Short mmCIF file of C-alpha atoms in Angstrom, two decimals:
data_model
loop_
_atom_site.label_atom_id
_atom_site.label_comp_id
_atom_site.label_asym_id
_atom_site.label_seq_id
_atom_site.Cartn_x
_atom_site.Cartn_y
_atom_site.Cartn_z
CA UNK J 1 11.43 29.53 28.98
CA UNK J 2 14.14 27.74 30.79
CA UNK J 3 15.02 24.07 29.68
CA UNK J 4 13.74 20.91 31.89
CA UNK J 5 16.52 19.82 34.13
CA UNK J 6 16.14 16.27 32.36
CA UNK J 7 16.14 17.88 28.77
CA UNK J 8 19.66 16.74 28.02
CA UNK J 9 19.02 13.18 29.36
CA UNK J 10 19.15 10.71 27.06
CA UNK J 11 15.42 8.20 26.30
CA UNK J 12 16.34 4.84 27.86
CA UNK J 13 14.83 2.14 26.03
CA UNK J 14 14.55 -1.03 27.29
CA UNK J 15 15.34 -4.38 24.83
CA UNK J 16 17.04 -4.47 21.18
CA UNK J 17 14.35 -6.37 19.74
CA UNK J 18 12.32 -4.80 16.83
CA UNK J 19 10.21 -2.14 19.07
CA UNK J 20 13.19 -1.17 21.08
CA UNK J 21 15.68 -0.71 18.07
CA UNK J 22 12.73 1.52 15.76
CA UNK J 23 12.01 3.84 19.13
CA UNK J 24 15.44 4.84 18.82
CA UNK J 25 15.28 5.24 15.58
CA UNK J 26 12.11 7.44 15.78
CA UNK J 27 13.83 9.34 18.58
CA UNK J 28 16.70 10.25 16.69
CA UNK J 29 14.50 11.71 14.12
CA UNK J 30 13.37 13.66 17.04
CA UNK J 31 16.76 14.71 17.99
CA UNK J 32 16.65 12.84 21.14
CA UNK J 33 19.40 10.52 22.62
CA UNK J 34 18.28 7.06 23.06
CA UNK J 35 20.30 4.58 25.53
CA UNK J 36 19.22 0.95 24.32
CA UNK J 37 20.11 -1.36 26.96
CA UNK J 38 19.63 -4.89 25.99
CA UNK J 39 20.49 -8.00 28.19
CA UNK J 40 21.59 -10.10 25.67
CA UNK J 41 24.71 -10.36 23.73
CA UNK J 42 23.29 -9.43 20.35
CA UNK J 43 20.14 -7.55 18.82
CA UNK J 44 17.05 -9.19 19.15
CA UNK J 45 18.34 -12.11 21.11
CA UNK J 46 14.68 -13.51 22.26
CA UNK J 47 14.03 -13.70 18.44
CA UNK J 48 16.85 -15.76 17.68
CA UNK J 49 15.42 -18.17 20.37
CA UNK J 50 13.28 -19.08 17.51
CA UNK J 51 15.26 -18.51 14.78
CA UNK J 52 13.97 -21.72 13.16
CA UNK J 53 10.32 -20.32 13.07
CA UNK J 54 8.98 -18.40 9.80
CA UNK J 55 6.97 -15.25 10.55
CA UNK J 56 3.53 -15.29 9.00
CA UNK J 57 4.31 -11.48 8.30
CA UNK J 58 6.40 -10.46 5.61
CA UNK J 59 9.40 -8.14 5.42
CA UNK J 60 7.11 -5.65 4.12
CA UNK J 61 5.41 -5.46 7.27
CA UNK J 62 8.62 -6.42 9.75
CA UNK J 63 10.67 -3.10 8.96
CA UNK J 64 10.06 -0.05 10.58
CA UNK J 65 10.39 3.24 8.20
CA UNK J 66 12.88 5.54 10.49
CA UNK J 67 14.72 2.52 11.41
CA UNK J 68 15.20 2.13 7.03
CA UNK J 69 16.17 5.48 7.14
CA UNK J 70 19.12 5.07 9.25
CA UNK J 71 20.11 2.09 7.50
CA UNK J 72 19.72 3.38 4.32
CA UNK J 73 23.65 5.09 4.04
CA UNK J 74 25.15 2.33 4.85
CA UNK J 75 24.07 0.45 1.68
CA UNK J 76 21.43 -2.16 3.17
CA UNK J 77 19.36 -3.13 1.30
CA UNK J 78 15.84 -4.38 2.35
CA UNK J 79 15.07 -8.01 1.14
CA UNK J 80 11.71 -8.47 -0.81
CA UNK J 81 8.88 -7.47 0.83
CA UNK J 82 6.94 -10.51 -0.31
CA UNK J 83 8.92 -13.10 1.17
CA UNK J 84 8.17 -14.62 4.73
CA UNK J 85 11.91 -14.37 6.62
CA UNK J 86 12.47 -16.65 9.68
CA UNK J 87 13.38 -15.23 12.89
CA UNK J 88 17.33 -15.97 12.08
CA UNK J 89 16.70 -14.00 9.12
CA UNK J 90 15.52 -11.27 10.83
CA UNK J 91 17.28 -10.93 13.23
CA UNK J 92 20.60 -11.20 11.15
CA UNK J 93 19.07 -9.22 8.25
CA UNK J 94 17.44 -6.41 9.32
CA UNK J 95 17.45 -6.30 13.32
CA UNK J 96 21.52 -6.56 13.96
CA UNK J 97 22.62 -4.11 11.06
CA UNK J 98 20.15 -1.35 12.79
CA UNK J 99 21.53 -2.18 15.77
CA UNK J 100 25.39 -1.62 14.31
CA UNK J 101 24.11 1.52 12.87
CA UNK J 102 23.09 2.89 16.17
CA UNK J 103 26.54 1.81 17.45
CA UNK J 104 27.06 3.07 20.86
CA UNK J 105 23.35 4.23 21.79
CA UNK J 106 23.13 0.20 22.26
CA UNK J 107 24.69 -1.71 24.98
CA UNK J 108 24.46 -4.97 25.36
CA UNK J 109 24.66 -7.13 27.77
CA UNK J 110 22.49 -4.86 30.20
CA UNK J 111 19.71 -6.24 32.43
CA UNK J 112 17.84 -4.06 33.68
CA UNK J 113 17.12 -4.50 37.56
CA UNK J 114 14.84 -1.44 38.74
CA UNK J 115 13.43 2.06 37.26
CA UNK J 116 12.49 4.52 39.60
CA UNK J 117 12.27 8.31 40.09
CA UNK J 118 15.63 9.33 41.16
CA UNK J 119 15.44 10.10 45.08
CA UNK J 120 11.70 9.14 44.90
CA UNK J 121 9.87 5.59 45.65
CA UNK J 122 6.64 4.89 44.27
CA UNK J 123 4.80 6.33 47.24
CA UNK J 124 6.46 10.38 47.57
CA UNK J 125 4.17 12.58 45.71
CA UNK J 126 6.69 15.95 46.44
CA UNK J 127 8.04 16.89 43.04
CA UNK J 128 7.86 13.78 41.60
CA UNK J 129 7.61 14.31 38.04
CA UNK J 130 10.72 17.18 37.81
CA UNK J 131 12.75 14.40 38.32
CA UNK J 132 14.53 12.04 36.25
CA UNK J 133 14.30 8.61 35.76
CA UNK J 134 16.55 6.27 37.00
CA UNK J 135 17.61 3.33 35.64
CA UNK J 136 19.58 0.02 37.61
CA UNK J 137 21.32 -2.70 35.35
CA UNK J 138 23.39 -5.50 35.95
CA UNK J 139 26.81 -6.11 33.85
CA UNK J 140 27.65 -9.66 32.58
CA UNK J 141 30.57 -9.18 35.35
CA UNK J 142 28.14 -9.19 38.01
CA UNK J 143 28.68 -5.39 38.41
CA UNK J 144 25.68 -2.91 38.79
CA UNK J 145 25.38 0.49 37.01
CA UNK J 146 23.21 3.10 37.08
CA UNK J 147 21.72 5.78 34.67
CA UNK J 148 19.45 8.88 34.55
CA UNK J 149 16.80 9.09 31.75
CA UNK J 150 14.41 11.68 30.50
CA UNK J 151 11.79 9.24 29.78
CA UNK J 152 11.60 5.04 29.61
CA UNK J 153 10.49 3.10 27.27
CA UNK J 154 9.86 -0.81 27.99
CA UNK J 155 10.57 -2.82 25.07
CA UNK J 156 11.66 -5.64 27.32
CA UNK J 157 8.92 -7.97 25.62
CA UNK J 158 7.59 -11.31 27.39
CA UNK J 159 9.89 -14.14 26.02
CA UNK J 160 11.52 -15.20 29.23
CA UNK J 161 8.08 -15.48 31.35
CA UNK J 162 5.86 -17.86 29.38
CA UNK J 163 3.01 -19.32 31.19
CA UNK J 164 2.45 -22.62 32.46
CA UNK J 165 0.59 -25.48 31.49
CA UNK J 166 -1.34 -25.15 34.80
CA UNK J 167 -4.95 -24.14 33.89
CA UNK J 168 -4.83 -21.68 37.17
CA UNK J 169 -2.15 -19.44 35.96
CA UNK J 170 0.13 -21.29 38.30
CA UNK J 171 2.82 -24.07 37.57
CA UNK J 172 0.58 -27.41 37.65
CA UNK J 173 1.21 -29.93 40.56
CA UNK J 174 4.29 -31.64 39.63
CA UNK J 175 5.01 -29.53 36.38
CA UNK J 176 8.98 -28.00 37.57
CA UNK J 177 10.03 -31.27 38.59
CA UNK J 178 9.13 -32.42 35.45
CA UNK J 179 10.76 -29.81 33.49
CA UNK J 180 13.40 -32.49 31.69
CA UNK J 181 10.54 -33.36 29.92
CA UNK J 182 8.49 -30.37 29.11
CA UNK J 183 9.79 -27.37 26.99
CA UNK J 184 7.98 -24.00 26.24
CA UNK J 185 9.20 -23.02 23.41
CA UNK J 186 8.85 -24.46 19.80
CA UNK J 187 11.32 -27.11 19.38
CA UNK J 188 13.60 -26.89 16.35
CA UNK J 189 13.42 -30.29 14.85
CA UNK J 190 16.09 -29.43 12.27
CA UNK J 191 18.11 -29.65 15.16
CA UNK J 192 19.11 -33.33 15.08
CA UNK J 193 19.78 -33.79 18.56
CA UNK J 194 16.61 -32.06 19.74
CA UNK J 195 14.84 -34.18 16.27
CA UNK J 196 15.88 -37.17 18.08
CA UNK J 197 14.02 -36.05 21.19
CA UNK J 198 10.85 -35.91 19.73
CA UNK J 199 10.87 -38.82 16.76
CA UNK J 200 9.28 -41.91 17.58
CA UNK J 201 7.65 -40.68 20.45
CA UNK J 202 4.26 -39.26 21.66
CA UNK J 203 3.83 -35.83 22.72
CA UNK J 204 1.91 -33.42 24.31
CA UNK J 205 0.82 -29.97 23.07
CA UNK J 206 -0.46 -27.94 25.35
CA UNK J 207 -2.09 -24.33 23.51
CA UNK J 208 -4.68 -23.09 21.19
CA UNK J 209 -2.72 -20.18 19.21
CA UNK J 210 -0.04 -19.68 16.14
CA UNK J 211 2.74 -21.60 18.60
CA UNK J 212 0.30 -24.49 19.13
CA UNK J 213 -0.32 -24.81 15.66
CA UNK J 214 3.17 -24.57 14.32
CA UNK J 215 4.17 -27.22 17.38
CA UNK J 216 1.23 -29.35 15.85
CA UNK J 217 2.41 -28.57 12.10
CA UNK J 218 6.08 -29.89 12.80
CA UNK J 219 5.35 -32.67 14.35
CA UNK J 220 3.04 -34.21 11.70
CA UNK J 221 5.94 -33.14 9.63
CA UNK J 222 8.28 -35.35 11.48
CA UNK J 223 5.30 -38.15 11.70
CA UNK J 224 5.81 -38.71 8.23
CA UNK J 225 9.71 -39.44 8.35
CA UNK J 226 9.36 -41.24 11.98
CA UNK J 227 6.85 -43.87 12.63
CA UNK J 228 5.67 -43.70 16.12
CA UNK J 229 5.76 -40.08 16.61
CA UNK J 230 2.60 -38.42 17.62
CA UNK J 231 0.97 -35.82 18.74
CA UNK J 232 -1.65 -34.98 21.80
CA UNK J 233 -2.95 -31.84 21.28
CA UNK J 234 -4.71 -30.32 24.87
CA UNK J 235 -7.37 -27.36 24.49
CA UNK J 236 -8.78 -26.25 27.54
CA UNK J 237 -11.95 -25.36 25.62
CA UNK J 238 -14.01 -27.15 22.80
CA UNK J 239 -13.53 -27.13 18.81
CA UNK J 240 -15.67 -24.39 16.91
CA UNK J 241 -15.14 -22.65 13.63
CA UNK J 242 -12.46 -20.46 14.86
CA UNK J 243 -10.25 -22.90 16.38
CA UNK J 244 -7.96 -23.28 13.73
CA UNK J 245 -7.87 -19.24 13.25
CA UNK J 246 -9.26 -17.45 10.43
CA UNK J 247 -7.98 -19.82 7.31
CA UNK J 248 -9.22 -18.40 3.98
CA UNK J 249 -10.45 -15.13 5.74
CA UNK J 250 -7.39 -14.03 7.54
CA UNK J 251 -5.61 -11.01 5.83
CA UNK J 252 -2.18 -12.03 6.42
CA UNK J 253 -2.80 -15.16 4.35
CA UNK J 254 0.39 -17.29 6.12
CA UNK J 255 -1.41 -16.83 9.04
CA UNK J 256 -4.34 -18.58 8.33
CA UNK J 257 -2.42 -20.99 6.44
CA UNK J 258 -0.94 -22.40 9.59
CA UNK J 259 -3.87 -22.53 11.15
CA UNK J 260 -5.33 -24.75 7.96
CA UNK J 261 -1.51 -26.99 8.61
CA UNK J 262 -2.52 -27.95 12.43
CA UNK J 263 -5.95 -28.85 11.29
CA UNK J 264 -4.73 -31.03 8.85
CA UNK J 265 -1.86 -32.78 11.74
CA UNK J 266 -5.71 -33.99 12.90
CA UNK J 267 -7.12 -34.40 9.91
CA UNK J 268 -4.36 -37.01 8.84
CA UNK J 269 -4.21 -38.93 12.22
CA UNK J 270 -0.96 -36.76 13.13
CA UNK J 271 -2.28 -35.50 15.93
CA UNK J 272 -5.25 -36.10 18.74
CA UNK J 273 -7.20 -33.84 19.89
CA UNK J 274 -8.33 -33.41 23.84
CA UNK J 275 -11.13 -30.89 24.44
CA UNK J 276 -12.05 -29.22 27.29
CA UNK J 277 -8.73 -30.41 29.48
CA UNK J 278 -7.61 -27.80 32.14
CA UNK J 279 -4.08 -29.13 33.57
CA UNK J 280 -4.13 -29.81 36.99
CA UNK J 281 -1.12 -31.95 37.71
CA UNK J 282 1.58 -34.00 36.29
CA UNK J 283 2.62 -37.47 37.23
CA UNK J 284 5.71 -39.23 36.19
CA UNK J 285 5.44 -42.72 35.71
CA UNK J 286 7.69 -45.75 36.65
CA UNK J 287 9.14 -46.16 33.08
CA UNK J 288 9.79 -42.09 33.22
CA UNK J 289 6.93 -40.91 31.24
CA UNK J 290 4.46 -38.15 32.04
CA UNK J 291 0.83 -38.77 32.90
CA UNK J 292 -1.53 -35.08 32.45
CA UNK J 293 -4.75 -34.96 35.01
CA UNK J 294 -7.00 -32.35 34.67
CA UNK J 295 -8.92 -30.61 37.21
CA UNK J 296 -12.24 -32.95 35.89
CA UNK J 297 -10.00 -36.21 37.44
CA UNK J 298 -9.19 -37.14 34.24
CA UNK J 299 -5.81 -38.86 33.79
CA UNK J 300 -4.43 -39.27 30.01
CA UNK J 301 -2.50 -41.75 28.43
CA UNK J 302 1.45 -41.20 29.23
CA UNK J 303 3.38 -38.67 26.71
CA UNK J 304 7.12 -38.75 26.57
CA UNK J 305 7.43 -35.12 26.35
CA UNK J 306 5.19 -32.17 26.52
CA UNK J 307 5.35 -28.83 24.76
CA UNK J 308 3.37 -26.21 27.01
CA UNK J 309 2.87 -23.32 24.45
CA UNK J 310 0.10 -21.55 26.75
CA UNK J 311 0.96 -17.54 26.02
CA UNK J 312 3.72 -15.17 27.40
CA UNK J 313 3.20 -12.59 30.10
CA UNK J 314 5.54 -9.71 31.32
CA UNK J 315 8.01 -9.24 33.60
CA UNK J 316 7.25 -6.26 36.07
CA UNK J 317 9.83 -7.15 38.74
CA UNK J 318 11.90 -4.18 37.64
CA UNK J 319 9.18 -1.50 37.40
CA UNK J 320 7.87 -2.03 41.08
CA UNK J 321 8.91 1.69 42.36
CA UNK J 322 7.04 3.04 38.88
CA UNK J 323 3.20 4.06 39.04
CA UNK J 324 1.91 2.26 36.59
CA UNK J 325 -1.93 1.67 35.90
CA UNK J 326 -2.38 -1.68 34.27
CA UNK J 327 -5.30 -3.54 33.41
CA UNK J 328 -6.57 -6.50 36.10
CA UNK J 329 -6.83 -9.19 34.27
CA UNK J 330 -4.34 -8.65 31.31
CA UNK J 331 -1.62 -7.01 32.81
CA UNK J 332 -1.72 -4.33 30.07
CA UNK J 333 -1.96 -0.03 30.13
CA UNK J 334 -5.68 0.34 30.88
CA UNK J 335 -6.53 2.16 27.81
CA UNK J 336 -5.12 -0.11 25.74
CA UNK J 337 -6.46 -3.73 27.25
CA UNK J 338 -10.40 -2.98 26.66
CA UNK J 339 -9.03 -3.38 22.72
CA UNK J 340 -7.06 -6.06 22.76
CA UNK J 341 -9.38 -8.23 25.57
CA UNK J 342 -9.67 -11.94 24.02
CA UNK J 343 -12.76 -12.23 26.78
CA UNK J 344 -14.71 -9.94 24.54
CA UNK J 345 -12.54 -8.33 21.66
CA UNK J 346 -14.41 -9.46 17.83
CA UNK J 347 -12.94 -10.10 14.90
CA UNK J 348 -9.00 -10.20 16.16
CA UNK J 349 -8.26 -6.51 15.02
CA UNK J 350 -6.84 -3.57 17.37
CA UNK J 351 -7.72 -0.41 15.84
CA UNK J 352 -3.79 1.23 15.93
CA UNK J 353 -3.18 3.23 18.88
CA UNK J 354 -0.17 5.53 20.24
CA UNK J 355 0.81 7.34 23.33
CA UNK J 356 -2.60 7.92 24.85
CA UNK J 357 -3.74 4.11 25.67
CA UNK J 358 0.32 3.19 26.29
CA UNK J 359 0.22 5.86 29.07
CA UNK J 360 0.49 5.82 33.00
CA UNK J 361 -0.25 7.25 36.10
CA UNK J 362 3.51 7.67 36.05
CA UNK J 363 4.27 10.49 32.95
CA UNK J 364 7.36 9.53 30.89
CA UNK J 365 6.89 5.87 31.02
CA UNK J 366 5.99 3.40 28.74
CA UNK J 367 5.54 -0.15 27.78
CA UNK J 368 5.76 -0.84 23.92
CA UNK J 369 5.75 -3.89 21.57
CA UNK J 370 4.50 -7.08 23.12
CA UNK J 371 4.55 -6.11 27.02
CA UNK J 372 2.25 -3.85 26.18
CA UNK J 373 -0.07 -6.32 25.69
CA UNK J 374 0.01 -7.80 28.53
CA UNK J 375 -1.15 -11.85 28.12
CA UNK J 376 -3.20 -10.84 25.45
CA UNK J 377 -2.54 -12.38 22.05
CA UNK J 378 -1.90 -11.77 18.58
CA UNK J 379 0.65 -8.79 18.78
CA UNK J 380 2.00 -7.64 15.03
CA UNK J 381 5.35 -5.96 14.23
CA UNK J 382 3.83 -3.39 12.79
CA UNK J 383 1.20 -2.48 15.76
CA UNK J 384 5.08 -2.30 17.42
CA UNK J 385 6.33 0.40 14.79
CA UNK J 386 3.37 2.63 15.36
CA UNK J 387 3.58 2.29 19.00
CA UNK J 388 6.83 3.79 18.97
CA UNK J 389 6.63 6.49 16.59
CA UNK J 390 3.75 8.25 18.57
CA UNK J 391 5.36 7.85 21.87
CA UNK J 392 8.58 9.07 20.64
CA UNK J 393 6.79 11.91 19.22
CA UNK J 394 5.00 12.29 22.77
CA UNK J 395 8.55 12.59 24.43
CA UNK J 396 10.11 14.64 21.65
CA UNK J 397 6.70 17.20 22.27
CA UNK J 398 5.31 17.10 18.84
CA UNK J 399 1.31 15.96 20.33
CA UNK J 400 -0.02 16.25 16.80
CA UNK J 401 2.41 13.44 15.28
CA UNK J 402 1.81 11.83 18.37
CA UNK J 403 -2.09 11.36 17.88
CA UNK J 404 -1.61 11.07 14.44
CA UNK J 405 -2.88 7.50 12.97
CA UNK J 406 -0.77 6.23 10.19
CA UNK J 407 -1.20 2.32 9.90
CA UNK J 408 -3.99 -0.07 9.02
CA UNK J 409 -3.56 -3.75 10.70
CA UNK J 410 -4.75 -7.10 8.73
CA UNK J 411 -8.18 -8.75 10.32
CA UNK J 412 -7.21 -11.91 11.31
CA UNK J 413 -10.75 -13.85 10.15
CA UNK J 414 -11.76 -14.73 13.88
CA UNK J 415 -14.59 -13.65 15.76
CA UNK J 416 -16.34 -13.59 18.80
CA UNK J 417 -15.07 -12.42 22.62
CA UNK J 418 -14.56 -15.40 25.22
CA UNK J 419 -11.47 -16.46 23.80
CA UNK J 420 -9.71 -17.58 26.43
CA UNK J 421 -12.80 -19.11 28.40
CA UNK J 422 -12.83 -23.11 28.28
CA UNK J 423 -16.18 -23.30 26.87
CA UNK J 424 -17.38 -27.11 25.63
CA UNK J 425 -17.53 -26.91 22.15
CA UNK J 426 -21.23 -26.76 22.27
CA UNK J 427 -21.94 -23.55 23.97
CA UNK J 428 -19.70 -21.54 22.10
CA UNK J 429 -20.56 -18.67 19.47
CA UNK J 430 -21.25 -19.92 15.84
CA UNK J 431 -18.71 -17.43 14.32
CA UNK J 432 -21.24 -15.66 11.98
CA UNK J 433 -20.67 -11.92 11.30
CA UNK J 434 -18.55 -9.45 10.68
CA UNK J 435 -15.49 -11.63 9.49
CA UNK J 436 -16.21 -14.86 10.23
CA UNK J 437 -14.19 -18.03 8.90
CA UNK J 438 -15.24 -20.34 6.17
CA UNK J 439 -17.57 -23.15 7.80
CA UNK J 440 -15.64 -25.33 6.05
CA UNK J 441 -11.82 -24.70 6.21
CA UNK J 442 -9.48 -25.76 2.92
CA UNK J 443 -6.09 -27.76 3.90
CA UNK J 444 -3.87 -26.80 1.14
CA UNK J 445 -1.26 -25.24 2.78
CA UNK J 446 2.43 -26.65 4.07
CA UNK J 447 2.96 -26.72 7.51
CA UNK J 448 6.37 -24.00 6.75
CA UNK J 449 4.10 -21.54 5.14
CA UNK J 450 3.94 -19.78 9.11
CA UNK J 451 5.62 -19.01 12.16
CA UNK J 452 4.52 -17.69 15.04
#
């Protein structure tokens, strides 16, 4: 049987962060080429955005088995798998060395710009799928570059679109030309100059996940050394028994120990909490503050700065010429989003899954690691690392491998669909069954003992 004309093509993968780096590792196990184009300068530059944030994982569960194997020769060492690394650590632990193992296969400074079919748009049906991939980037020169792939796998992630603080998916009223105020991203408040920013003043947290609560957590922290500073914490839905996550009942026990810290940042006066506020515009003030209204009328009392920490969602700009079937609502492949659907998903755990729910109408593409999910929460380093090695055993042919299940995920302690409704705190569900938090939550925990 003659070869595939795109046989000898190498598997371009999309991002050096952890999914991207561990499919080419799980490819080269395969004996396929992987191209890993990353825009940044260095491996998992999105993670070293936060490089000030501890994971609530630990290293046992942030390194990928293939990608140890390749490491392995050149003396590395992993660190101990009971310890809780930040994203620094990470990155400059585990995430760059694979990266300098796989040497060439990863170029940097590479954004990607379109994938298509070579000499096919997204409409032509006529011999679509014997033809390669191809693959646009730009160059930090400003040049653009082109290569052919065998398959394409979108590791990208979600870091540079995070939603706004508007409550209808789009930017509130006022909320860019605000933007020296507001920041999406957890502020580093080691960072003296960004400390200063914050100390002393009251702020705005806009959120209801592990971002929120670290946001919530640090700020109490600096409460404590700064008079004055303070917290306004905005939930566009009520309090219940799973607001602060899982606690005591979450498997990956840092977890639900941050979870415990931002309750206690309201416990201890750190914080305030306002319920049921959907953003609908913000106002700046004559003395340069920033005023929040909700879609209700309301108008709060003026912050200094806001922190809108409201999810991630992906970037599809570049895949517009690929047929891909994504979910409505979630943006996520639509086998996969019926599992990971915070409308109605219990309990917080995604049975693994592979190849089958990452696929598309469009054969020999897919999206791994946190664009897979869409804006759907919760996403695990691990659920990454089995992601990647059954779709690189799709590509490489070896279906068994492929549809083989090899990892069981932590339950995060949370239960109960309509998580991202804005319910009053009233109507929502009471949280009983199959792994339901405490009623009454323990604060015992540091506000470092997570990250998001």
């Amino acid at each position: 049987m003659s070869k595939s004309p795109t046989a000898e093509l190498p598997v371009v993968v999309i991002g050096a962060g952890p999914a991207g780096l561990a499919a080419a590792a799980h490819l080269i196990e395969y004996g396929l080429e992987p191209l890993v184009l990353e825009a940044g300068r260095a491996a998992g530059a999105a993670v070293r955005e936060w490089s000030h944030v501890r994971l609530f994982s630990t290293w046992g569960e942030l390194t990928d088995q293939a990608a140890e194997k390749l490491l392995a020769p050149t003396g590395w060492v992993k660190p101990d798998a009971a310890t809780y690394p930040s994203g620094g650590g990470w990155a400059e632990q585990y995430l760059q060395p694979l990266a300098d193992v796989l040497g060439e296969r990863v170029r940097f400074g590479a954004t990607v710009t379109g994938v298509s079919r070579t000499g096919r748009d997204r409409i032509v049906d006529a011999d679509r799928e014997g033809q390669p991939f191809v693959v646009h980037f730009a160059t930090p020169d400003g040049d653009e570059e082109r290569v052919f792939a065998r398959a394409v796998i979108d590791a990208s992630g979600t870091w540079t679109t995070p939603s706004p603080a508007g409550a209808s998916g789009l930017p509130a009223l006022g909320e860019k030309t605000a933007a020296d105020r507001i920041t999406y991203r957890v502020p580093d408040l080691k960072n003296p100059a960004i400390r200063a920013r914050y100390a002393g003043k009251r702020t705005a947290v806009i959120g209801s996940g592990a971002s929120a609560f670290t946001a919530l957590a640090t700020l109490a922290d600096l409460a404590e050394a700064a008079p004055g500073t303070h917290a306004v914490w905005i939930l566009r839905r009520g309090i219940s028994g799973s607001t602060f996550g899982g606690g005591e009942a979450d498997q990956l026990p840092a977890r639900g120990a941050l979870g415990l810290a931002a309750k206690a940042a309201v416990d201890n006066g750190h914080a305030d909490a306002v319920t049921g506020f959907r953003t609908e515009a913000i106002d700046r003030t004559d003395d340069n503050r920033l005023v929040l209204i909700g879609e209700d009328g309301r108008r709060l009392d003026p912050v200094d700065e806001v922190i809108v920490l409201t999810g991630l969602r992906p970037d599809l700009s570049f895949l517009s010429e690929i047929r891909l079937g994504l979910d409505e609502r979630l943006q996520a492949p639509t086998e996969l989003a019926p599992l990971i659907d915070p409308n109605q998903h219990s309990c917080g755990t995604v049975y693994p899954h592979g190849h089958r729910e990452l696929s598309h109408p469009e054969p020999g593409v897919y999206l791994v690691g946190m664009k897979s999910y869409g804006r759907a929460p919760t996403f695990l380093a691990m659920t990454g690392y089995e992601q990647v090695r059954s779709v690189a055993a799709a590509i490489a042919g070896d279906i068994e491998a492929a549809d083989r299940v090899e990892l069981t995920l932590p339950e995060t302690g949370v239960c109960g669909g309509a998580g991202l409704f804005e319910q009053p705190a009233a109507e929502e569900t009471s949280g009983e069954g199959c792994c339901a938090a405490p009623a009454t939550l323990t604060i015992g925990a540091p506000a470092s003992s997570g990250g998001c």
